[in-house]
């Protein structure tokens, strides 16, 4: 198996440079030598077949052998707002969302939520996105947007249709909402351009927050009789949106 590495800068003149943790992985974990093959991606959707030219401490130079756009994105562009859980659970959640193909993650500021990641914590989460993309073969990075207040987030998704007239789905997970099976059945006939999804904090959304979502046109979706942790609910909701979309293709 050829190992994958993330390039912070796209290749120039047929050459690419790995630095920091990526160079460490190549040089010290895999002990790569000149001539060894590697696969590179820079988050643009391109994938590069490359050969190691030189390894010096925490820097590696590679020659690009070929390049291609390799699309492993989900056909449904998902924007997921989550009142993130604490600690290691954040990293675990991000890894799985990358694997499922979520395009954008927005940490949500909600009334009952805990503080959202900033600074170093956000940088660590971005690193988790890169690691997960290396592993699952995604060539575009899941974007981590700045934290957003709940009212702003639901308002941003207010438009019913894109400029091209495609419908946009908006599902907020909340116990007591429309049964998931029903919500999946009401998915539009034509494949929606995108889906906006939301999952609340451990203490749940308040009545006021659900009211704001309803006024902005969000559908409240019940995920079954058991109360799920944030991570489980987020993965379940995203997977259901993917399946609902695919059943209409
Ligand atoms: N006591 C909280 C409540 O009743 O909303 C439970 C919060 S749950 C741990 C965290 C989030 O996951 C919820 O805000 C909701 O978005 C989602 N969630 C968990 N279980 C759910 C279910 N059965 N149906 C719909 N959403 C669920």
PDB file of C-alpha atoms and ligand atoms in Angstrom:
ATOM      1  CA  UNK A   1       0.000   0.000   0.000  1.00  0.00           C
ATOM      2  CA  UNK A   2       1.309   3.450  -0.929  1.00  0.00           C
ATOM      3  CA  UNK A   3       1.064   5.845   2.020  1.00  0.00           C
ATOM      4  CA  UNK A   4      -0.748   9.173   1.701  1.00  0.00           C
ATOM      5  CA  UNK A   5       0.632  12.527   2.857  1.00  0.00           C
ATOM      6  CA  UNK A   6      -0.945  15.953   3.117  1.00  0.00           C
ATOM      7  CA  UNK A   7       0.742  18.937   1.427  1.00  0.00           C
ATOM      8  CA  UNK A   8       0.243  22.320   3.087  1.00  0.00           C
ATOM      9  CA  UNK A   9       1.341  23.923  -0.226  1.00  0.00           C
ATOM     10  CA  UNK A  10       0.500  22.576  -3.699  1.00  0.00           C
ATOM     11  CA  UNK A  11       3.468  21.262  -5.731  1.00  0.00           C
ATOM     12  CA  UNK A  12       5.490  23.726  -7.830  1.00  0.00           C
ATOM     13  CA  UNK A  13       7.511  22.897 -10.944  1.00  0.00           C
ATOM     14  CA  UNK A  14       6.950  19.175 -10.418  1.00  0.00           C
ATOM     15  CA  UNK A  15       8.297  19.240  -6.841  1.00  0.00           C
ATOM     16  CA  UNK A  16       6.549  19.007  -3.478  1.00  0.00           C
ATOM     17  CA  UNK A  17       7.829  19.585   0.044  1.00  0.00           C
ATOM     18  CA  UNK A  18       6.594  17.892   3.205  1.00  0.00           C
ATOM     19  CA  UNK A  19       7.283  19.546   6.531  1.00  0.00           C
ATOM     20  CA  UNK A  20       6.211  19.216  10.172  1.00  0.00           C
ATOM     21  CA  UNK A  21       4.204  16.121  11.177  1.00  0.00           C
ATOM     22  CA  UNK A  22       3.893  14.911   7.557  1.00  0.00           C
ATOM     23  CA  UNK A  23       7.669  14.875   7.063  1.00  0.00           C
ATOM     24  CA  UNK A  24       8.043  13.205  10.471  1.00  0.00           C
ATOM     25  CA  UNK A  25       5.604  10.473   9.418  1.00  0.00           C
ATOM     26  CA  UNK A  26       7.476   9.851   6.151  1.00  0.00           C
ATOM     27  CA  UNK A  27      11.018  10.100   7.499  1.00  0.00           C
ATOM     28  CA  UNK A  28      10.865   8.733  11.051  1.00  0.00           C
ATOM     29  CA  UNK A  29       7.780   6.511  11.219  1.00  0.00           C
ATOM     30  CA  UNK A  30       7.992   4.933   7.744  1.00  0.00           C
ATOM     31  CA  UNK A  31      11.763   5.492   7.320  1.00  0.00           C
ATOM     32  CA  UNK A  32      11.265   6.332   3.638  1.00  0.00           C
ATOM     33  CA  UNK A  33      14.305   6.438   1.343  1.00  0.00           C
ATOM     34  CA  UNK A  34      14.958   8.251  -1.971  1.00  0.00           C
ATOM     35  CA  UNK A  35      13.041   6.476  -4.744  1.00  0.00           C
ATOM     36  CA  UNK A  36      10.190   5.313  -2.468  1.00  0.00           C
ATOM     37  CA  UNK A  37       6.672   5.990  -3.777  1.00  0.00           C
ATOM     38  CA  UNK A  38       4.134   8.193  -1.985  1.00  0.00           C
ATOM     39  CA  UNK A  39       0.668   9.595  -2.679  1.00  0.00           C
ATOM     40  CA  UNK A  40       0.131  13.270  -1.956  1.00  0.00           C
ATOM     41  CA  UNK A  41      -2.978  15.463  -1.682  1.00  0.00           C
ATOM     42  CA  UNK A  42      -3.304  19.163  -0.972  1.00  0.00           C
ATOM     43  CA  UNK A  43      -7.011  19.483  -0.136  1.00  0.00           C
ATOM     44  CA  UNK A  44      -7.903  20.792  -3.623  1.00  0.00           C
ATOM     45  CA  UNK A  45      -9.261  17.442  -4.837  1.00  0.00           C
ATOM     46  CA  UNK A  46      -6.051  16.539  -6.666  1.00  0.00           C
ATOM     47  CA  UNK A  47      -4.027  13.446  -5.900  1.00  0.00           C
ATOM     48  CA  UNK A  48      -0.357  13.229  -6.837  1.00  0.00           C
ATOM     49  CA  UNK A  49       1.758  10.122  -7.359  1.00  0.00           C
ATOM     50  CA  UNK A  50       5.258  11.053  -6.205  1.00  0.00           C
ATOM     51  CA  UNK A  51       8.748   9.706  -5.496  1.00  0.00           C
ATOM     52  CA  UNK A  52      10.925  10.667  -2.564  1.00  0.00           C
ATOM     53  CA  UNK A  53      13.984  12.654  -3.701  1.00  0.00           C
ATOM     54  CA  UNK A  54      15.573  13.753  -0.416  1.00  0.00           C
ATOM     55  CA  UNK A  55      14.869  13.452   3.296  1.00  0.00           C
ATOM     56  CA  UNK A  56      16.599  15.906   5.631  1.00  0.00           C
ATOM     57  CA  UNK A  57      15.533  15.892   9.300  1.00  0.00           C
ATOM     58  CA  UNK A  58      11.968  17.237   9.362  1.00  0.00           C
ATOM     59  CA  UNK A  59      11.708  18.053   5.688  1.00  0.00           C
ATOM     60  CA  UNK A  60      11.209  15.816   2.669  1.00  0.00           C
ATOM     61  CA  UNK A  61      11.346  16.658  -1.024  1.00  0.00           C
ATOM     62  CA  UNK A  62       9.391  14.667  -3.561  1.00  0.00           C
ATOM     63  CA  UNK A  63       9.130  14.589  -7.336  1.00  0.00           C
ATOM     64  CA  UNK A  64       5.641  14.515  -8.846  1.00  0.00           C
ATOM     65  CA  UNK A  65       5.239  11.566 -11.216  1.00  0.00           C
ATOM     66  CA  UNK A  66       1.597  12.139 -12.187  1.00  0.00           C
ATOM     67  CA  UNK A  67      -1.471  13.971 -10.957  1.00  0.00           C
ATOM     68  CA  UNK A  68      -5.236  13.576 -11.290  1.00  0.00           C
ATOM     69  CA  UNK A  69      -8.449  14.886  -9.801  1.00  0.00           C
ATOM     70  CA  UNK A  70      -9.787  11.991  -7.753  1.00  0.00           C
ATOM     71  CA  UNK A  71     -13.262  12.680  -6.386  1.00  0.00           C
ATOM     72  CA  UNK A  72     -14.191  10.738  -3.266  1.00  0.00           C
ATOM     73  CA  UNK A  73     -16.609  13.404  -1.984  1.00  0.00           C
ATOM     74  CA  UNK A  74     -20.174  12.647  -0.945  1.00  0.00           C
ATOM     75  CA  UNK A  75     -22.644  13.748  -3.675  1.00  0.00           C
ATOM     76  CA  UNK A  76     -24.688  15.476  -0.961  1.00  0.00           C
ATOM     77  CA  UNK A  77     -22.914  18.579   0.374  1.00  0.00           C
ATOM     78  CA  UNK A  78     -23.553  18.395   4.124  1.00  0.00           C
ATOM     79  CA  UNK A  79     -23.098  21.302   6.532  1.00  0.00           C
ATOM     80  CA  UNK A  80     -23.352  19.971  10.076  1.00  0.00           C
ATOM     81  CA  UNK A  81     -23.770  22.186  13.119  1.00  0.00           C
ATOM     82  CA  UNK A  82     -22.911  20.429  16.387  1.00  0.00           C
ATOM     83  CA  UNK A  83     -22.699  21.578  19.978  1.00  0.00           C
ATOM     84  CA  UNK A  84     -19.401  19.684  20.286  1.00  0.00           C
ATOM     85  CA  UNK A  85     -18.850  17.225  23.127  1.00  0.00           C
ATOM     86  CA  UNK A  86     -15.820  17.596  25.430  1.00  0.00           C
ATOM     87  CA  UNK A  87     -12.239  16.315  25.099  1.00  0.00           C
ATOM     88  CA  UNK A  88     -11.365  13.181  23.149  1.00  0.00           C
ATOM     89  CA  UNK A  89     -14.961  12.739  22.032  1.00  0.00           C
ATOM     90  CA  UNK A  90     -14.509  15.760  19.719  1.00  0.00           C
ATOM     91  CA  UNK A  91     -11.621  14.147  17.904  1.00  0.00           C
ATOM     92  CA  UNK A  92     -13.452  10.838  17.539  1.00  0.00           C
ATOM     93  CA  UNK A  93     -16.520  12.609  16.151  1.00  0.00           C
ATOM     94  CA  UNK A  94     -14.483  14.585  13.618  1.00  0.00           C
ATOM     95  CA  UNK A  95     -12.717  11.470  12.365  1.00  0.00           C
ATOM     96  CA  UNK A  96     -16.033   9.727  11.687  1.00  0.00           C
ATOM     97  CA  UNK A  97     -17.589  12.804  10.045  1.00  0.00           C
ATOM     98  CA  UNK A  98     -14.636  12.998   7.663  1.00  0.00           C
ATOM     99  CA  UNK A  99     -15.142   9.322   6.779  1.00  0.00           C
ATOM    100  CA  UNK A 100     -18.854   9.881   6.121  1.00  0.00           C
ATOM    101  CA  UNK A 101     -18.053  12.780   3.782  1.00  0.00           C
ATOM    102  CA  UNK A 102     -19.419  15.786   5.702  1.00  0.00           C
ATOM    103  CA  UNK A 103     -18.255  18.928   3.883  1.00  0.00           C
ATOM    104  CA  UNK A 104     -18.413  21.516   6.700  1.00  0.00           C
ATOM    105  CA  UNK A 105     -18.562  21.374  10.465  1.00  0.00           C
ATOM    106  CA  UNK A 106     -19.831  24.350  12.438  1.00  0.00           C
ATOM    107  CA  UNK A 107     -19.330  24.233  16.238  1.00  0.00           C
ATOM    108  CA  UNK A 108     -22.578  25.540  17.711  1.00  0.00           C
ATOM    109  CA  UNK A 109     -22.976  27.959  20.587  1.00  0.00           C
ATOM    110  CA  UNK A 110     -26.172  26.937  22.328  1.00  0.00           C
ATOM    111  CA  UNK A 111     -27.726  27.836  25.655  1.00  0.00           C
ATOM    112  CA  UNK A 112     -26.928  24.491  27.318  1.00  0.00           C
ATOM    113  CA  UNK A 113     -23.669  23.793  25.459  1.00  0.00           C
ATOM    114  CA  UNK A 114     -20.104  23.840  26.788  1.00  0.00           C
ATOM    115  CA  UNK A 115     -17.439  26.276  25.509  1.00  0.00           C
ATOM    116  CA  UNK A 116     -16.475  25.693  21.879  1.00  0.00           C
ATOM    117  CA  UNK A 117     -12.875  25.061  20.744  1.00  0.00           C
ATOM    118  CA  UNK A 118     -10.647  28.013  19.874  1.00  0.00           C
ATOM    119  CA  UNK A 119      -6.930  28.534  19.075  1.00  0.00           C
ATOM    120  CA  UNK A 120      -4.830  25.422  19.843  1.00  0.00           C
ATOM    121  CA  UNK A 121      -7.884  23.227  20.244  1.00  0.00           C
ATOM    122  CA  UNK A 122      -9.080  24.155  16.748  1.00  0.00           C
ATOM    123  CA  UNK A 123      -5.601  23.504  15.332  1.00  0.00           C
ATOM    124  CA  UNK A 124      -5.671  20.023  16.938  1.00  0.00           C
ATOM    125  CA  UNK A 125      -9.055  19.340  15.373  1.00  0.00           C
ATOM    126  CA  UNK A 126      -7.769  20.410  11.948  1.00  0.00           C
ATOM    127  CA  UNK A 127      -4.902  17.953  12.395  1.00  0.00           C
ATOM    128  CA  UNK A 128      -7.484  15.240  13.163  1.00  0.00           C
ATOM    129  CA  UNK A 129      -9.253  16.078   9.883  1.00  0.00           C
ATOM    130  CA  UNK A 130      -5.964  15.659   7.974  1.00  0.00           C
ATOM    131  CA  UNK A 131      -5.206  12.321   9.669  1.00  0.00           C
ATOM    132  CA  UNK A 132      -8.694  11.001   8.900  1.00  0.00           C
ATOM    133  CA  UNK A 133      -8.460  12.198   5.270  1.00  0.00           C
ATOM    134  CA  UNK A 134      -5.107  10.424   4.864  1.00  0.00           C
ATOM    135  CA  UNK A 135      -6.659   7.230   6.137  1.00  0.00           C
ATOM    136  CA  UNK A 136      -9.969   7.271   4.217  1.00  0.00           C
ATOM    137  CA  UNK A 137      -8.691   8.636   0.906  1.00  0.00           C
ATOM    138  CA  UNK A 138     -10.540  11.947   0.855  1.00  0.00           C
ATOM    139  CA  UNK A 139      -8.773  14.550  -1.257  1.00  0.00           C
ATOM    140  CA  UNK A 140     -10.714  17.530   0.068  1.00  0.00           C
ATOM    141  CA  UNK A 141     -10.529  18.517   3.705  1.00  0.00           C
ATOM    142  CA  UNK A 142     -13.675  18.815   5.791  1.00  0.00           C
ATOM    143  CA  UNK A 143     -13.861  22.504   6.642  1.00  0.00           C
ATOM    144  CA  UNK A 144     -14.114  23.505  10.310  1.00  0.00           C
ATOM    145  CA  UNK A 145     -15.948  26.813  10.401  1.00  0.00           C
ATOM    146  CA  UNK A 146     -15.701  29.289  13.291  1.00  0.00           C
ATOM    147  CA  UNK A 147     -18.199  28.657  16.085  1.00  0.00           C
ATOM    148  CA  UNK A 148     -21.629  30.144  15.366  1.00  0.00           C
ATOM    149  CA  UNK A 149     -24.471  31.216  17.625  1.00  0.00           C
ATOM    150  CA  UNK A 150     -27.535  28.993  17.144  1.00  0.00           C
ATOM    151  CA  UNK A 151     -29.716  31.842  15.844  1.00  0.00           C
ATOM    152  CA  UNK A 152     -27.104  32.772  13.215  1.00  0.00           C
ATOM    153  CA  UNK A 153     -26.627  29.153  12.139  1.00  0.00           C
ATOM    154  CA  UNK A 154     -30.318  28.414  11.587  1.00  0.00           C
ATOM    155  CA  UNK A 155     -30.723  31.780   9.826  1.00  0.00           C
ATOM    156  CA  UNK A 156     -27.868  31.086   7.393  1.00  0.00           C
ATOM    157  CA  UNK A 157     -29.717  28.037   6.096  1.00  0.00           C
ATOM    158  CA  UNK A 158     -32.921  30.020   5.630  1.00  0.00           C
ATOM    159  CA  UNK A 159     -32.986  29.895   1.823  1.00  0.00           C
ATOM    160  CA  UNK A 160     -35.320  27.173   0.552  1.00  0.00           C
ATOM    161  CA  UNK A 161     -33.518  26.722  -2.725  1.00  0.00           C
ATOM    162  CA  UNK A 162     -30.130  27.369  -4.253  1.00  0.00           C
ATOM    163  CA  UNK A 163     -29.739  29.876  -7.097  1.00  0.00           C
ATOM    164  CA  UNK A 164     -30.079  26.938  -9.491  1.00  0.00           C
ATOM    165  CA  UNK A 165     -33.482  26.131  -7.952  1.00  0.00           C
ATOM    166  CA  UNK A 166     -32.290  23.011  -6.120  1.00  0.00           C
ATOM    167  CA  UNK A 167     -33.925  22.359  -2.748  1.00  0.00           C
ATOM    168  CA  UNK A 168     -31.851  22.518   0.454  1.00  0.00           C
ATOM    169  CA  UNK A 169     -32.696  20.175   3.313  1.00  0.00           C
ATOM    170  CA  UNK A 170     -32.573  21.351   6.917  1.00  0.00           C
ATOM    171  CA  UNK A 171     -32.884  18.752   9.668  1.00  0.00           C
ATOM    172  CA  UNK A 172     -32.427  19.401  13.370  1.00  0.00           C
ATOM    173  CA  UNK A 173     -32.290  16.310  15.606  1.00  0.00           C
ATOM    174  CA  UNK A 174     -34.609  16.685  18.554  1.00  0.00           C
ATOM    175  CA  UNK A 175     -36.569  14.062  20.504  1.00  0.00           C
ATOM    176  CA  UNK A 176     -40.281  14.274  19.762  1.00  0.00           C
ATOM    177  CA  UNK A 177     -39.874  15.593  16.215  1.00  0.00           C
ATOM    178  CA  UNK A 178     -41.001  13.975  12.960  1.00  0.00           C
ATOM    179  CA  UNK A 179     -40.112  10.281  12.886  1.00  0.00           C
ATOM    180  CA  UNK A 180     -36.913   9.755  10.898  1.00  0.00           C
ATOM    181  CA  UNK A 181     -38.617   7.348   8.463  1.00  0.00           C
ATOM    182  CA  UNK A 182     -41.209  10.045   7.688  1.00  0.00           C
ATOM    183  CA  UNK A 183     -38.536  12.733   7.296  1.00  0.00           C
ATOM    184  CA  UNK A 184     -36.583  10.495   4.908  1.00  0.00           C
ATOM    185  CA  UNK A 185     -39.737   9.873   2.854  1.00  0.00           C
ATOM    186  CA  UNK A 186     -40.305  13.625   2.495  1.00  0.00           C
ATOM    187  CA  UNK A 187     -36.860  14.081   0.945  1.00  0.00           C
ATOM    188  CA  UNK A 188     -37.358  15.922  -2.385  1.00  0.00           C
ATOM    189  CA  UNK A 189     -37.558  13.963  -5.635  1.00  0.00           C
ATOM    190  CA  UNK A 190     -34.689  15.873  -7.196  1.00  0.00           C
ATOM    191  CA  UNK A 191     -31.383  15.426  -5.398  1.00  0.00           C
ATOM    192  CA  UNK A 192     -30.938  18.420  -3.080  1.00  0.00           C
ATOM    193  CA  UNK A 193     -27.859  20.549  -3.626  1.00  0.00           C
ATOM    194  CA  UNK A 194     -27.071  20.402   0.028  1.00  0.00           C
ATOM    195  CA  UNK A 195     -28.258  19.449   3.478  1.00  0.00           C
ATOM    196  CA  UNK A 196     -27.933  21.475   6.660  1.00  0.00           C
ATOM    197  CA  UNK A 197     -28.013  19.298   9.761  1.00  0.00           C
ATOM    198  CA  UNK A 198     -27.895  20.158  13.464  1.00  0.00           C
ATOM    199  CA  UNK A 199     -27.330  18.286  16.719  1.00  0.00           C
ATOM    200  CA  UNK A 200     -27.662  19.835  20.148  1.00  0.00           C
ATOM    201  CA  UNK A 201     -25.658  19.717  23.396  1.00  0.00           C
ATOM    202  CA  UNK A 202     -25.857  17.081  26.159  1.00  0.00           C
ATOM    203  CA  UNK A 203     -28.632  19.076  27.803  1.00  0.00           C
ATOM    204  CA  UNK A 204     -30.562  19.333  24.524  1.00  0.00           C
ATOM    205  CA  UNK A 205     -31.924  22.384  22.680  1.00  0.00           C
ATOM    206  CA  UNK A 206     -34.192  24.746  24.605  1.00  0.00           C
ATOM    207  CA  UNK A 207     -37.776  25.395  23.528  1.00  0.00           C
ATOM    208  CA  UNK A 208     -36.724  28.839  22.338  1.00  0.00           C
ATOM    209  CA  UNK A 209     -33.939  27.397  20.194  1.00  0.00           C
ATOM    210  CA  UNK A 210     -36.318  24.914  18.610  1.00  0.00           C
ATOM    211  CA  UNK A 211     -38.776  27.764  17.995  1.00  0.00           C
ATOM    212  CA  UNK A 212     -36.082  29.744  16.139  1.00  0.00           C
ATOM    213  CA  UNK A 213     -35.277  26.672  14.010  1.00  0.00           C
ATOM    214  CA  UNK A 214     -38.949  26.141  13.176  1.00  0.00           C
ATOM    215  CA  UNK A 215     -39.385  29.787  12.130  1.00  0.00           C
ATOM    216  CA  UNK A 216     -36.342  29.472   9.857  1.00  0.00           C
ATOM    217  CA  UNK A 217     -37.904  26.440   8.137  1.00  0.00           C
ATOM    218  CA  UNK A 218     -35.956  23.625   9.810  1.00  0.00           C
ATOM    219  CA  UNK A 219     -37.586  20.212  10.150  1.00  0.00           C
ATOM    220  CA  UNK A 220     -37.318  18.708  13.624  1.00  0.00           C
ATOM    221  CA  UNK A 221     -36.363  15.009  13.350  1.00  0.00           C
ATOM    222  CA  UNK A 222     -36.730  12.293  15.988  1.00  0.00           C
ATOM    223  CA  UNK A 223     -33.997   9.638  15.913  1.00  0.00           C
ATOM    224  CA  UNK A 224     -35.886   6.986  17.882  1.00  0.00           C
ATOM    225  CA  UNK A 225     -36.911   6.172  21.440  1.00  0.00           C
ATOM    226  CA  UNK A 226     -33.410   6.159  22.982  1.00  0.00           C
ATOM    227  CA  UNK A 227     -31.476   9.319  23.852  1.00  0.00           C
ATOM    228  CA  UNK A 228     -28.229   9.250  21.907  1.00  0.00           C
ATOM    229  CA  UNK A 229     -24.925  10.883  22.810  1.00  0.00           C
ATOM    230  CA  UNK A 230     -24.007  13.858  20.622  1.00  0.00           C
ATOM    231  CA  UNK A 231     -21.587  11.802  18.510  1.00  0.00           C
ATOM    232  CA  UNK A 232     -24.071   8.999  17.862  1.00  0.00           C
ATOM    233  CA  UNK A 233     -26.820  11.452  16.949  1.00  0.00           C
ATOM    234  CA  UNK A 234     -24.533  13.400  14.579  1.00  0.00           C
ATOM    235  CA  UNK A 235     -23.353  10.284  12.736  1.00  0.00           C
ATOM    236  CA  UNK A 236     -26.854   8.827  12.583  1.00  0.00           C
ATOM    237  CA  UNK A 237     -28.324  12.069  11.213  1.00  0.00           C
ATOM    238  CA  UNK A 238     -25.602  12.463   8.563  1.00  0.00           C
ATOM    239  CA  UNK A 239     -25.891   8.799   7.515  1.00  0.00           C
ATOM    240  CA  UNK A 240     -29.694   9.109   7.257  1.00  0.00           C
ATOM    241  CA  UNK A 241     -29.355  12.204   5.030  1.00  0.00           C
ATOM    242  CA  UNK A 242     -26.907  10.359   2.767  1.00  0.00           C
ATOM    243  CA  UNK A 243     -29.230   7.358   2.481  1.00  0.00           C
ATOM    244  CA  UNK A 244     -32.327   9.542   1.935  1.00  0.00           C
ATOM    245  CA  UNK A 245     -30.503  11.337  -0.878  1.00  0.00           C
ATOM    246  CA  UNK A 246     -29.223   8.141  -2.495  1.00  0.00           C
ATOM    247  CA  UNK A 247     -32.700   6.548  -2.486  1.00  0.00           C
ATOM    248  CA  UNK A 248     -33.877   9.417  -4.704  1.00  0.00           C
ATOM    249  CA  UNK A 249     -31.101   9.140  -7.286  1.00  0.00           C
TER     250      UNK A 249
HETATM  251  N1  LIG B   1     -32.032  15.514  27.252  1.00  0.00           N
HETATM  252  C1  LIG B   1     -31.680  15.992  25.952  1.00  0.00           C
HETATM  253  C2  LIG B   1     -32.950  16.234  25.117  1.00  0.00           C
HETATM  254  O1  LIG B   1     -33.996  15.757  25.504  1.00  0.00           O
HETATM  255  O2  LIG B   1     -32.850  16.865  24.050  1.00  0.00           O
HETATM  256  C3  LIG B   1     -30.781  14.979  25.281  1.00  0.00           C
HETATM  257  C4  LIG B   1     -29.702  15.579  24.537  1.00  0.00           C
HETATM  258  S1  LIG B   1     -28.789  14.431  23.538  1.00  0.00           S
HETATM  259  C5  LIG B   1     -27.650  13.765  24.664  1.00  0.00           C
HETATM  260  C6  LIG B   1     -27.819  15.494  22.549  1.00  0.00           C
HETATM  261  C7  LIG B   1     -28.423  15.840  21.204  1.00  0.00           C
HETATM  262  O3  LIG B   1     -28.479  14.677  20.385  1.00  0.00           O
HETATM  263  C8  LIG B   1     -29.837  16.360  21.215  1.00  0.00           C
HETATM  264  O4  LIG B   1     -29.903  17.757  21.441  1.00  0.00           O
HETATM  265  C9  LIG B   1     -30.342  16.002  19.827  1.00  0.00           C
HETATM  266  O5  LIG B   1     -29.927  16.959  18.885  1.00  0.00           O
HETATM  267  C10 LIG B   1     -29.646  14.675  19.583  1.00  0.00           C
HETATM  268  N2  LIG B   1     -30.445  13.503  19.971  1.00  0.00           N
HETATM  269  C11 LIG B   1     -30.089  12.539  20.848  1.00  0.00           C
HETATM  270  N3  LIG B   1     -31.014  11.567  20.888  1.00  0.00           N
HETATM  271  C12 LIG B   1     -31.997  11.937  20.021  1.00  0.00           C
HETATM  272  C13 LIG B   1     -33.213  11.326  19.612  1.00  0.00           C
HETATM  273  N4  LIG B   1     -33.617  10.182  20.083  1.00  0.00           N
HETATM  274  N5  LIG B   1     -33.958  11.977  18.674  1.00  0.00           N
HETATM  275  C14 LIG B   1     -33.553  13.157  18.169  1.00  0.00           C
HETATM  276  N6  LIG B   1     -32.403  13.781  18.522  1.00  0.00           N
HETATM  277  C15 LIG B   1     -31.621  13.163  19.423  1.00  0.00           C
END
